Amino acid sequence: MSDEPRFLRPDVIIEPLVDRFYAWLHTVSPVQAAMNLAFVQLPLLESYLQSPQVHINASRNPALRGGLFVNIEESRSEEVRELVAAIKRDRAEMLNFATAIAEAEDLVRQSATGFDLTPLYPKLPSVLSGLVEIAYDTSNQPAMRYIEPLTYESSIYTEDRQSVQLSLETGIERPFILSTPRLNSPKVLELGIPFRHPGLEELFKSRVHGAPLSRLRQMLELDDDEAAALSRLMAPEPDLAADRHIDNGGRVRYFGHACLVMQTPEAAIITDPWVSSQASATDRFTYRDLPDYIDLALITHGHQDHIVLETLLSLRGRVGAIVVPRSSRGNLVDPSLALYLSHLGLPAIEVDDFSAVEFPGGKVTATPFLGEHADLDVRAKSTYCVQFADRNVFVGADSSGIDPGLYTYIRNRVGQVDMAFLGMECAGAPLTWLYGALLTQPITKKMSDSRTLSGSNAKQAAAIMTELGASEAYVYAMGEETWLVGHVMATSYNDDSYQLKQVDEFMTWCADHGIKSDHLFGQHEWRW
Ligand SMILES: [Fe+2]
Ligand SMILES: [Fe+2]
């Protein structure tokens, strides 16, 4: 095998999998993963096996887009049956742990009535021993708190669940990640290695720096067939855009959804990294356009469209640190982003509201994020102000303008904002869509529908602009770039969509108030 350097092609995709389901925060973090496996994924696969055709038809029905239906052809249902058997056999401890949580929460609801909690501990299921504390809030409402670092050391966290599939971008939308496990296919190179495997870092670094195939083969422990498959993902020359760096001033590029790349000649910052692999497309930025080295990646929150593991794994070895908001430490709905990333071999820096992180020639300040989490007590969420090249850029992500007063304080702390990026997915999914697996007490549909994952509407976005005193507004993070986000968000918009009408109303408000604005789609560049 050649010792000449080879370069990973820009159109290579990596899908990180756990028990064949797409890996994201809630399918990897131990407690949440156990509950998702037991209460959503396994029942979903069993439902499919009852009537595969119902699932297949529903998967193809546009009106049911984003629903939990397994999109696997019936001729492969035997493989799904084997997956179910393997999960029941190999993940018995996770399934048992999830049941124990449900039992313990029931016990706490019944027995923690404002009196001493000490007698409850011996009654907890034994698998929770050493991993939970029970506490009241000041209204005597009890809750269990998980000692989360230890859950990664317990038997419910196993890297045996992890594998990756490498393939070439086809341009065809992939199956929805929350519903459809990935079976093996001759079109993918499947490797049963953990996400933190050093060979993966070497592979992705080769996009810029190259690596001999023999070295990659050795590091990834490939057999002959796998090595041949890998060689098809590599090219003899790097495929990188000539203008991926700048030599003066500043630049911001919109890569789609919530992903922005901010650059000076000496530094680069990326927000909610999510980069297209469609290297031949001319209407979007792709891996070809990324700077070789990125000082900081800023993560705004833990939703699957903002902490995108497939892009983060693709950046391993070329990003200095990943900045993440601190969680509440142990709340069931609020897994730690820092623990998650560090167990996957990704370097994380945890920030609190108004913590600052400096980078060459600039500074990032973490600022509060309001709402958009179905009124659950999730703290692992942050907006950011990035000061660089004489500009102050507010990265608002999905934070809502539920209380505009916050933004007055933010302005007082970080100064006048020049450019504000605001998410306006203002008719978001209901509570149970993303958090259903974590609710051990039934919730009515009416209650779930009233609590959504919604960003700002027109009025709230206008209030944010007024309070920030920002001079430019850019609406982003709407999930409109279906080529990038379809398989992760399953959004669908048409001209009558409430969200798009709200964006138009906000654009009109901006024009009336002398604020420069745009509704971003696909790609955009600001240069000064
Ligand atoms: Fe979100
Ligand atoms: Fe989002």
Short mmCIF file of C-alpha atoms and ligand atoms in Angstrom, two decimals:
data_model
loop_
_atom_site.label_atom_id
_atom_site.label_comp_id
_atom_site.label_asym_id
_atom_site.label_seq_id
_atom_site.Cartn_x
_atom_site.Cartn_y
_atom_site.Cartn_z
CA MET A 1 0.00 0.00 0.00
CA SER A 2 1.33 3.40 -1.04
CA ASP A 3 3.26 5.64 1.31
CA GLU A 4 2.35 8.70 -0.77
CA PRO A 5 0.00 10.98 1.16
CA ARG A 6 -3.68 10.70 0.33
CA PHE A 7 -6.35 13.26 1.18
CA LEU A 8 -9.86 12.54 2.44
CA ARG A 9 -12.35 13.76 -0.16
CA PRO A 10 -14.60 16.68 0.83
CA ASP A 11 -17.71 14.66 -0.11
CA VAL A 12 -17.12 11.94 2.49
CA ILE A 13 -19.82 11.60 5.15
CA ILE A 14 -19.40 9.99 8.55
CA GLU A 15 -22.52 8.74 10.35
CA PRO A 16 -21.79 7.99 14.01
CA LEU A 17 -24.05 5.20 15.29
CA VAL A 18 -25.04 3.63 18.63
CA ASP A 19 -26.74 0.26 18.27
CA ARG A 20 -27.24 1.36 14.65
CA PHE A 21 -29.26 4.46 15.60
CA TYR A 22 -27.76 7.84 14.76
CA ALA A 23 -25.72 9.18 17.67
CA TRP A 24 -26.67 12.47 19.24
CA LEU A 25 -26.62 13.85 22.78
CA HIS A 26 -29.68 11.94 24.00
CA THR A 27 -28.65 8.62 22.44
CA VAL A 28 -25.10 8.71 23.84
CA SER A 29 -25.27 10.39 27.30
CA PRO A 30 -25.72 7.32 29.53
CA VAL A 31 -28.96 8.02 31.41
CA GLN A 32 -30.76 9.63 28.48
CA ALA A 33 -29.49 6.94 26.08
CA ALA A 34 -30.83 4.18 28.32
CA MET A 35 -34.25 5.84 28.44
CA ASN A 36 -34.34 6.49 24.69
CA LEU A 37 -33.34 2.90 23.98
CA ALA A 38 -35.91 1.42 26.36
CA PHE A 39 -38.85 3.75 25.84
CA VAL A 40 -38.55 4.95 22.22
CA GLN A 41 -36.11 3.04 20.03
CA LEU A 42 -36.84 -0.54 21.05
CA PRO A 43 -40.65 -0.08 21.03
CA LEU A 44 -40.29 1.63 17.64
CA LEU A 45 -38.43 -1.34 16.15
CA GLU A 46 -40.95 -3.77 17.66
CA SER A 47 -43.80 -1.76 16.18
CA TYR A 48 -42.07 -1.93 12.79
CA LEU A 49 -41.77 -5.70 13.05
CA GLN A 50 -45.49 -5.94 13.75
CA SER A 51 -46.34 -4.21 10.46
CA PRO A 52 -43.38 -3.04 8.38
CA GLN A 53 -45.55 -1.76 5.56
CA VAL A 54 -47.38 0.68 7.85
CA HIS A 55 -44.03 2.22 8.80
CA ILE A 56 -42.78 2.33 5.21
CA ASN A 57 -45.98 3.98 3.95
CA ALA A 58 -45.94 6.51 6.78
CA SER A 59 -42.26 7.32 6.09
CA ARG A 60 -43.20 8.23 2.52
CA ASN A 61 -46.21 10.34 3.48
CA PRO A 62 -45.18 14.03 3.44
CA ALA A 63 -47.94 14.84 5.96
CA LEU A 64 -46.21 12.55 8.49
CA ARG A 65 -42.69 13.88 7.89
CA GLY A 66 -40.69 13.89 11.13
CA GLY A 67 -42.85 11.17 12.68
CA LEU A 68 -41.31 8.13 14.32
CA PHE A 69 -41.60 5.57 11.52
CA VAL A 70 -38.88 3.14 10.52
CA ASN A 71 -38.00 3.60 6.86
CA ILE A 72 -36.52 0.20 6.06
CA GLU A 73 -37.80 -1.96 3.22
CA GLU A 74 -39.70 -5.07 4.27
CA SER A 75 -37.19 -7.40 2.60
CA ARG A 76 -34.70 -6.36 5.28
CA SER A 77 -37.01 -6.79 8.25
CA GLU A 78 -35.08 -9.88 9.33
CA GLU A 79 -32.07 -7.63 10.00
CA VAL A 80 -34.30 -5.43 12.16
CA ARG A 81 -35.41 -8.53 14.05
CA GLU A 82 -31.75 -9.40 14.66
CA LEU A 83 -31.08 -5.85 15.86
CA VAL A 84 -33.95 -6.11 18.36
CA ALA A 85 -32.58 -9.42 19.62
CA ALA A 86 -29.07 -7.98 19.92
CA ILE A 87 -30.32 -4.93 21.86
CA LYS A 88 -32.31 -7.12 24.28
CA ARG A 89 -29.32 -9.42 24.76
CA ASP A 90 -26.40 -6.98 24.83
CA ARG A 91 -28.05 -3.91 26.35
CA ALA A 92 -29.98 -5.63 29.12
CA GLU A 93 -28.25 -3.44 31.71
CA MET A 94 -29.28 -0.22 29.95
CA LEU A 95 -32.88 -1.42 29.58
CA ASN A 96 -32.92 -2.47 33.23
CA PHE A 97 -31.51 0.91 34.27
CA ALA A 98 -34.23 2.77 32.35
CA THR A 99 -36.92 0.72 34.08
CA ALA A 100 -35.22 1.43 37.42
CA ILE A 101 -35.40 5.17 36.75
CA ALA A 102 -39.10 4.95 36.02
CA GLU A 103 -39.63 2.96 39.25
CA ALA A 104 -37.52 5.36 41.30
CA GLU A 105 -39.31 8.41 39.93
CA ASP A 106 -42.60 6.79 40.83
CA LEU A 107 -41.32 6.08 44.33
CA VAL A 108 -40.16 9.67 44.72
CA ARG A 109 -43.49 11.04 43.48
CA GLN A 110 -45.39 8.82 45.92
CA SER A 111 -43.13 8.99 48.98
CA ALA A 112 -41.24 12.29 48.92
CA THR A 113 -43.96 14.38 50.45
CA GLY A 114 -41.95 17.05 52.19
CA PHE A 115 -40.52 14.89 54.97
CA ASP A 116 -37.02 13.45 55.54
CA LEU A 117 -35.76 11.70 52.39
CA THR A 118 -33.27 9.41 54.14
CA PRO A 119 -35.65 6.40 54.36
CA LEU A 120 -36.10 6.49 50.56
CA TYR A 121 -32.53 5.60 49.65
CA PRO A 122 -32.70 1.89 50.65
CA LYS A 123 -35.89 1.60 48.62
CA LEU A 124 -34.32 2.79 45.36
CA PRO A 125 -33.56 0.09 42.75
CA SER A 126 -30.04 -1.19 43.46
CA VAL A 127 -28.67 -0.26 40.01
CA LEU A 128 -29.08 3.41 40.94
CA SER A 129 -26.90 3.05 44.01
CA GLY A 130 -24.17 5.68 44.11
CA LEU A 131 -25.54 7.47 41.05
CA VAL A 132 -28.42 9.62 42.34
CA GLU A 133 -29.35 12.13 45.00
CA ILE A 134 -32.93 13.10 45.83
CA ALA A 135 -33.68 16.71 46.77
CA TYR A 136 -36.58 19.06 47.23
CA ASP A 137 -36.85 22.51 45.76
CA THR A 138 -38.16 25.27 48.05
CA SER A 139 -41.74 24.34 47.13
CA ASN A 140 -41.17 20.79 48.41
CA GLN A 141 -41.19 19.42 44.85
CA PRO A 142 -38.82 16.41 44.86
CA ALA A 143 -36.50 15.42 42.04
CA MET A 144 -33.66 12.99 41.44
CA ARG A 145 -30.29 14.30 40.39
CA TYR A 146 -27.78 12.07 38.61
CA ILE A 147 -24.09 12.15 39.47
CA GLU A 148 -23.43 12.29 35.78
CA PRO A 149 -19.64 11.76 35.56
CA LEU A 150 -20.17 8.43 37.36
CA THR A 151 -22.86 7.32 34.94
CA TYR A 152 -20.15 7.26 32.25
CA GLU A 153 -18.15 4.93 34.50
CA SER A 154 -21.10 2.65 35.24
CA SER A 155 -22.04 -0.44 33.25
CA ILE A 156 -24.73 1.45 31.29
CA TYR A 157 -22.10 3.32 29.27
CA THR A 158 -20.34 1.06 26.82
CA GLU A 159 -18.38 2.01 23.72
CA ASP A 160 -19.34 -1.38 22.26
CA ARG A 161 -22.51 0.38 21.09
CA GLN A 162 -20.54 2.79 18.91
CA SER A 163 -19.67 2.39 15.24
CA VAL A 164 -19.25 4.67 12.25
CA GLN A 165 -20.32 4.46 8.64
CA LEU A 166 -18.23 6.29 6.05
CA SER A 167 -19.69 6.92 2.61
CA LEU A 168 -19.81 9.39 -0.26
CA GLU A 169 -22.51 12.07 -0.37
CA THR A 170 -25.18 11.07 -2.91
CA GLY A 171 -27.36 14.17 -2.67
CA ILE A 172 -30.30 11.90 -1.77
CA GLU A 173 -31.85 12.76 1.60
CA ARG A 174 -30.83 10.24 4.24
CA PRO A 175 -33.48 8.55 6.46
CA PHE A 176 -34.67 10.56 9.47
CA ILE A 177 -32.16 10.12 12.30
CA LEU A 178 -34.63 9.86 15.19
CA SER A 179 -36.57 7.02 13.59
CA THR A 180 -34.49 4.85 11.28
CA PRO A 181 -31.47 2.76 12.27
CA ARG A 182 -28.71 2.34 9.71
CA LEU A 183 -28.21 -1.20 8.45
CA ASN A 184 -24.99 -2.22 6.76
CA SER A 185 -24.68 -1.66 3.02
CA PRO A 186 -22.09 -2.30 0.33
CA LYS A 187 -22.07 1.47 -0.26
CA VAL A 188 -20.65 2.26 3.18
CA LEU A 189 -17.44 1.45 4.98
CA GLU A 190 -18.59 0.40 8.42
CA LEU A 191 -16.09 0.37 11.26
CA GLY A 192 -16.87 -1.00 14.70
CA ILE A 193 -14.73 1.52 16.54
CA PRO A 194 -15.57 4.09 19.22
CA PHE A 195 -16.01 7.73 18.21
CA ARG A 196 -12.89 8.74 20.15
CA HIS A 197 -10.70 6.34 18.14
CA PRO A 198 -7.41 8.11 17.21
CA GLY A 199 -7.61 6.67 13.69
CA LEU A 200 -10.70 8.80 13.00
CA GLU A 201 -8.84 11.97 13.96
CA GLU A 202 -5.98 10.99 11.64
CA LEU A 203 -8.44 10.26 8.84
CA PHE A 204 -10.18 13.63 9.08
CA LYS A 205 -6.95 15.55 9.49
CA SER A 206 -5.89 14.04 6.17
CA ARG A 207 -8.44 16.25 4.41
CA VAL A 208 -5.95 19.10 4.87
CA HIS A 209 -2.64 17.49 5.73
CA GLY A 210 -2.77 14.14 3.92
CA ALA A 211 -1.73 10.78 5.32
CA PRO A 212 -0.30 7.61 3.77
CA LEU A 213 -2.99 4.97 3.19
CA SER A 214 -0.76 2.42 4.87
CA ARG A 215 -0.75 4.49 8.05
CA LEU A 216 -4.53 5.01 8.01
CA ARG A 217 -5.02 1.31 7.37
CA GLN A 218 -2.83 0.41 10.30
CA MET A 219 -4.42 2.95 12.67
CA LEU A 220 -7.98 1.95 11.74
CA GLU A 221 -7.07 -1.76 11.77
CA LEU A 222 -8.58 -2.42 8.32
CA ASP A 223 -8.65 -5.70 6.44
CA ASP A 224 -7.99 -5.84 2.67
CA ASP A 225 -11.58 -5.14 1.62
CA GLU A 226 -11.92 -2.29 4.09
CA ALA A 227 -8.62 -0.80 2.95
CA ALA A 228 -9.82 -0.92 -0.65
CA ALA A 229 -13.06 0.80 0.39
CA LEU A 230 -11.10 3.45 2.24
CA SER A 231 -8.90 4.15 -0.77
CA ARG A 232 -12.05 5.07 -2.74
CA LEU A 233 -12.74 7.83 -0.18
CA MET A 234 -9.28 9.34 -0.67
CA ALA A 235 -7.76 11.46 -3.43
CA PRO A 236 -4.16 12.06 -4.49
CA GLU A 237 -4.49 15.84 -4.01
CA PRO A 238 -6.27 17.96 -1.39
CA ASP A 239 -9.53 19.54 -2.58
CA LEU A 240 -9.59 22.86 -0.74
CA ALA A 241 -10.91 26.26 -1.84
CA ALA A 242 -8.20 28.84 -2.54
CA ASP A 243 -10.13 31.55 -0.68
CA ARG A 244 -10.70 29.59 2.54
CA HIS A 245 -8.43 32.02 4.42
CA ILE A 246 -8.30 35.83 4.34
CA ASP A 247 -5.24 38.08 4.61
CA ASN A 248 -6.88 41.29 5.84
CA GLY A 249 -9.97 42.63 7.63
CA GLY A 250 -12.79 40.34 8.72
CA ARG A 251 -15.27 37.95 7.18
CA VAL A 252 -18.40 36.06 8.20
CA ARG A 253 -19.72 33.22 6.10
CA TYR A 254 -23.08 31.50 6.51
CA PHE A 255 -22.69 27.75 5.88
CA GLY A 256 -26.39 26.92 6.32
CA HIS A 257 -28.75 26.45 9.27
CA ALA A 258 -26.99 27.79 12.42
CA CYS A 259 -23.43 27.41 11.14
CA LEU A 260 -21.38 30.61 10.75
CA VAL A 261 -17.65 30.89 10.16
CA MET A 262 -16.06 34.13 11.43
CA GLN A 263 -12.53 34.89 10.31
CA THR A 264 -9.65 37.29 10.55
CA PRO A 265 -6.18 36.63 9.12
CA GLU A 266 -5.15 35.28 12.52
CA ALA A 267 -8.18 33.35 13.81
CA ALA A 268 -11.34 31.46 12.92
CA ILE A 269 -14.52 30.71 14.90
CA ILE A 270 -17.34 28.38 13.86
CA THR A 271 -20.81 28.33 15.42
CA ASP A 272 -22.99 25.20 15.74
CA PRO A 273 -20.75 23.42 13.21
CA TRP A 274 -22.69 21.72 10.42
CA VAL A 275 -20.97 21.60 7.08
CA SER A 276 -22.24 20.26 3.78
CA SER A 277 -20.39 17.40 2.07
CA GLN A 278 -21.83 18.27 -1.33
CA ALA A 279 -18.49 19.40 -2.66
CA SER A 280 -19.70 19.84 -6.24
CA ALA A 281 -22.50 22.26 -5.30
CA THR A 282 -21.80 25.90 -6.14
CA ASP A 283 -24.66 27.42 -4.11
CA ARG A 284 -23.36 26.49 -0.67
CA PHE A 285 -20.16 26.38 1.30
CA THR A 286 -18.79 22.90 1.98
CA TYR A 287 -15.81 21.24 3.64
CA ARG A 288 -13.72 22.71 0.80
CA ASP A 289 -14.32 26.20 2.23
CA LEU A 290 -13.41 25.63 5.88
CA PRO A 291 -10.24 27.24 7.19
CA ASP A 292 -7.50 24.69 7.87
CA TYR A 293 -7.50 25.49 11.58
CA ILE A 294 -10.43 26.72 13.67
CA ASP A 295 -9.64 28.23 17.06
CA LEU A 296 -13.04 27.75 18.67
CA ALA A 297 -16.29 25.98 17.84
CA LEU A 298 -19.23 27.52 19.73
CA ILE A 299 -22.15 25.24 20.59
CA THR A 300 -25.38 27.02 21.52
CA HIS A 301 -27.42 24.09 22.86
CA GLY A 302 -27.93 20.36 22.84
CA HIS A 303 -30.62 19.97 20.17
CA GLN A 304 -29.60 17.58 17.42
CA ASP A 305 -29.41 20.35 14.81
CA HIS A 306 -26.90 22.40 16.86
CA ILE A 307 -24.44 19.86 18.26
CA VAL A 308 -23.97 17.77 15.14
CA LEU A 309 -21.63 14.93 15.88
CA GLU A 310 -20.90 14.05 12.27
CA THR A 311 -19.46 17.52 11.66
CA LEU A 312 -17.67 17.64 15.02
CA LEU A 313 -15.97 14.31 14.26
CA SER A 314 -14.99 15.69 10.86
CA LEU A 315 -13.32 18.64 12.61
CA ARG A 316 -11.30 16.53 15.03
CA GLY A 317 -7.67 17.53 14.97
CA ARG A 318 -8.34 20.90 13.34
CA VAL A 319 -10.33 22.72 16.04
CA GLY A 320 -8.66 24.17 19.14
CA ALA A 321 -11.59 23.76 21.52
CA ILE A 322 -15.35 23.36 21.53
CA VAL A 323 -17.08 25.91 23.76
CA VAL A 324 -20.21 24.53 25.40
CA PRO A 325 -22.68 25.92 27.95
CA ARG A 326 -22.62 24.32 31.38
CA SER A 327 -25.54 22.07 32.27
CA SER A 328 -27.40 21.99 35.60
CA ARG A 329 -25.33 18.91 36.54
CA GLY A 330 -27.55 15.92 36.83
CA ASN A 331 -31.03 17.04 35.82
CA LEU A 332 -32.55 14.26 33.68
CA VAL A 333 -33.47 16.57 30.79
CA ASP A 334 -30.17 18.44 30.84
CA PRO A 335 -27.22 16.14 30.06
CA SER A 336 -23.78 17.72 30.20
CA LEU A 337 -22.43 18.72 26.78
CA ALA A 338 -18.87 18.85 28.13
CA LEU A 339 -18.95 15.29 29.50
CA TYR A 340 -20.52 14.07 26.26
CA LEU A 341 -17.88 15.66 24.03
CA SER A 342 -14.92 14.79 26.22
CA HIS A 343 -15.94 11.09 26.20
CA LEU A 344 -15.97 11.26 22.41
CA GLY A 345 -12.42 12.60 22.23
CA LEU A 346 -13.44 16.20 21.56
CA PRO A 347 -11.82 19.00 23.61
CA ALA A 348 -14.52 20.99 25.44
CA ILE A 349 -14.45 24.27 27.38
CA GLU A 350 -17.49 24.80 29.61
CA VAL A 351 -18.87 28.33 30.00
CA ASP A 352 -21.46 29.97 32.24
CA ASP A 353 -23.49 33.10 31.47
CA PHE A 354 -21.02 35.95 30.85
CA SER A 355 -17.88 33.78 30.96
CA ALA A 356 -15.40 34.97 28.34
CA VAL A 357 -13.03 32.96 26.17
CA GLU A 358 -10.28 34.81 24.34
CA PHE A 359 -8.81 33.89 20.98
CA PRO A 360 -6.11 35.64 18.92
CA GLY A 361 -7.40 39.16 18.26
CA GLY A 362 -10.85 38.61 19.75
CA LYS A 363 -13.14 37.48 22.53
CA VAL A 364 -16.26 35.34 22.91
CA THR A 365 -18.69 36.13 25.72
CA ALA A 366 -21.33 33.57 26.64
CA THR A 367 -24.73 35.25 27.04
CA PRO A 368 -28.01 33.81 28.35
CA PHE A 369 -30.37 31.76 26.17
CA LEU A 370 -34.10 31.91 26.94
CA GLY A 371 -36.78 29.30 26.30
CA GLU A 372 -37.05 26.97 23.27
CA HIS A 373 -36.88 23.87 25.48
CA ALA A 374 -40.57 23.21 26.14
CA ASP A 375 -40.31 24.98 29.53
CA LEU A 376 -38.03 22.22 30.84
CA ASP A 377 -35.23 23.23 33.19
CA VAL A 378 -32.41 22.97 30.67
CA ARG A 379 -29.36 25.11 31.46
CA ALA A 380 -27.00 23.76 28.81
CA LYS A 381 -27.88 26.52 26.39
CA SER A 382 -26.10 29.76 25.56
CA THR A 383 -26.05 32.55 23.07
CA TYR A 384 -22.74 34.28 22.34
CA CYS A 385 -21.27 37.66 21.54
CA VAL A 386 -18.17 37.40 19.38
CA GLN A 387 -15.93 40.48 19.20
CA PHE A 388 -13.39 40.38 16.38
CA ALA A 389 -12.12 42.61 13.56
CA ASP A 390 -13.86 45.67 15.08
CA ARG A 391 -17.28 44.01 15.04
CA ASN A 392 -19.58 42.73 17.74
CA VAL A 393 -21.62 39.79 16.49
CA PHE A 394 -24.54 38.35 18.48
CA VAL A 395 -25.16 34.64 17.89
CA GLY A 396 -28.76 34.18 19.05
CA ALA A 397 -29.49 30.61 17.86
CA ASP A 398 -32.98 29.47 18.88
CA SER A 399 -33.16 31.71 21.97
CA SER A 400 -36.57 33.32 22.18
CA GLY A 401 -37.56 36.87 22.98
CA ILE A 402 -39.91 35.59 25.67
CA ASP A 403 -38.58 38.32 27.98
CA PRO A 404 -36.94 41.14 26.01
CA GLY A 405 -35.66 42.71 29.24
CA LEU A 406 -32.81 40.18 29.17
CA TYR A 407 -31.38 41.78 26.05
CA THR A 408 -31.06 45.16 27.74
CA TYR A 409 -28.77 43.52 30.28
CA ILE A 410 -26.85 41.75 27.52
CA ARG A 411 -26.30 45.07 25.73
CA ASN A 412 -25.07 46.64 28.98
CA ARG A 413 -22.56 43.83 29.41
CA VAL A 414 -21.26 43.36 25.87
CA GLY A 415 -21.87 46.78 24.33
CA GLN A 416 -23.58 47.77 21.12
CA VAL A 417 -24.14 44.82 18.79
CA ASP A 418 -23.40 45.26 15.08
CA MET A 419 -24.77 42.08 13.55
CA ALA A 420 -27.43 39.93 15.26
CA PHE A 421 -28.17 36.39 14.07
CA LEU A 422 -31.62 35.30 15.25
CA GLY A 423 -33.42 31.95 14.96
CA MET A 424 -37.14 32.27 14.20
CA GLU A 425 -38.38 28.66 14.15
CA CYS A 426 -41.41 29.99 15.99
CA ALA A 427 -43.76 27.01 15.55
CA GLY A 428 -41.43 24.35 16.85
CA ALA A 429 -42.12 20.71 17.67
CA PRO A 430 -44.03 19.76 20.85
CA LEU A 431 -42.38 18.66 24.10
CA THR A 432 -42.79 14.92 23.52
CA TRP A 433 -41.13 14.94 20.06
CA LEU A 434 -37.67 15.26 21.56
CA TYR A 435 -38.15 14.61 25.28
CA GLY A 436 -40.84 11.90 25.29
CA ALA A 437 -38.41 9.16 26.34
CA LEU A 438 -37.48 11.09 29.48
CA LEU A 439 -41.02 11.60 30.77
CA THR A 440 -41.87 8.79 33.19
CA GLN A 441 -45.29 10.23 33.93
CA PRO A 442 -47.84 10.44 31.10
CA ILE A 443 -48.50 13.92 29.77
CA THR A 444 -51.62 14.95 27.86
CA LYS A 445 -51.29 15.83 24.19
CA LYS A 446 -52.83 19.21 24.94
CA MET A 447 -50.12 19.92 27.53
CA SER A 448 -47.32 18.69 25.25
CA ASP A 449 -48.61 20.73 22.30
CA SER A 450 -48.71 23.85 24.47
CA ARG A 451 -44.99 23.50 25.26
CA THR A 452 -42.92 23.69 22.12
CA LEU A 453 -39.35 24.02 20.94
CA SER A 454 -39.97 27.48 19.50
CA GLY A 455 -37.65 30.39 18.81
CA SER A 456 -38.70 34.02 18.41
CA ASN A 457 -41.72 35.18 16.48
CA ALA A 458 -41.73 38.55 14.67
CA LYS A 459 -42.70 40.57 17.73
CA GLN A 460 -40.11 38.87 19.94
CA ALA A 461 -37.35 39.23 17.33
CA ALA A 462 -38.17 42.94 16.99
CA ALA A 463 -38.00 43.36 20.76
CA ILE A 464 -34.58 41.66 20.84
CA MET A 465 -33.32 44.07 18.17
CA THR A 466 -34.68 47.07 20.02
CA GLU A 467 -33.10 46.06 23.33
CA LEU A 468 -29.75 45.06 21.77
CA GLY A 469 -29.65 48.24 19.70
CA ALA A 470 -28.23 46.14 16.85
CA SER A 471 -27.94 47.67 13.38
CA GLU A 472 -28.17 44.50 11.26
CA ALA A 473 -30.47 41.48 11.70
CA TYR A 474 -30.05 38.11 10.00
CA VAL A 475 -32.62 35.36 10.37
CA TYR A 476 -31.02 31.92 10.34
CA ALA A 477 -31.29 28.43 11.91
CA MET A 478 -34.70 27.80 10.34
CA GLY A 479 -33.92 24.34 8.98
CA GLU A 480 -34.66 25.43 5.43
CA GLU A 481 -31.56 23.95 3.76
CA THR A 482 -33.08 20.51 3.33
CA TRP A 483 -29.97 19.13 1.58
CA LEU A 484 -28.12 19.70 4.85
CA VAL A 485 -30.72 19.27 7.55
CA GLY A 486 -33.51 17.08 6.10
CA HIS A 487 -32.45 13.84 7.78
CA VAL A 488 -31.86 15.55 11.15
CA MET A 489 -34.78 18.01 11.42
CA ALA A 490 -37.39 16.75 8.94
CA THR A 491 -38.67 20.30 8.59
CA SER A 492 -41.09 21.17 5.83
CA TYR A 493 -42.14 24.68 4.90
CA ASN A 494 -44.43 26.11 2.27
CA ASP A 495 -45.42 29.68 1.43
CA ASP A 496 -48.24 29.54 3.98
CA SER A 497 -46.02 28.42 6.86
CA TYR A 498 -46.52 30.53 9.97
CA GLN A 499 -42.75 30.74 10.54
CA LEU A 500 -42.04 32.21 7.10
CA LYS A 501 -44.85 34.72 7.44
CA GLN A 502 -43.38 35.78 10.78
CA VAL A 503 -39.96 36.19 9.18
CA ASP A 504 -41.52 38.42 6.47
CA GLU A 505 -43.27 40.47 9.15
CA PHE A 506 -39.96 40.89 10.99
CA MET A 507 -38.16 41.90 7.76
CA THR A 508 -40.80 44.58 7.21
CA TRP A 509 -40.36 45.80 10.79
CA CYS A 510 -36.59 46.02 10.23
CA ALA A 511 -37.04 48.02 7.02
CA ASP A 512 -39.43 50.41 8.81
CA HIS A 513 -36.86 50.93 11.56
CA GLY A 514 -33.80 51.47 9.35
CA ILE A 515 -32.29 48.11 10.29
CA LYS A 516 -30.51 46.20 7.57
CA SER A 517 -31.85 42.65 7.47
CA ASP A 518 -31.87 39.42 5.52
CA HIS A 519 -33.46 36.00 5.70
CA LEU A 520 -30.51 33.68 5.12
CA PHE A 521 -30.75 30.62 2.92
CA GLY A 522 -27.98 28.41 1.56
CA GLN A 523 -24.94 30.65 1.71
CA HIS A 524 -24.01 34.24 2.42
CA GLU A 525 -20.85 36.24 2.96
CA TRP A 526 -20.04 39.52 4.72
CA ARG A 527 -16.59 40.96 4.12
CA TRP A 528 -14.94 44.09 5.49
FE FE B 1 -33.20 24.28 19.41
FE FE B 2 -32.55 24.78 16.08
#
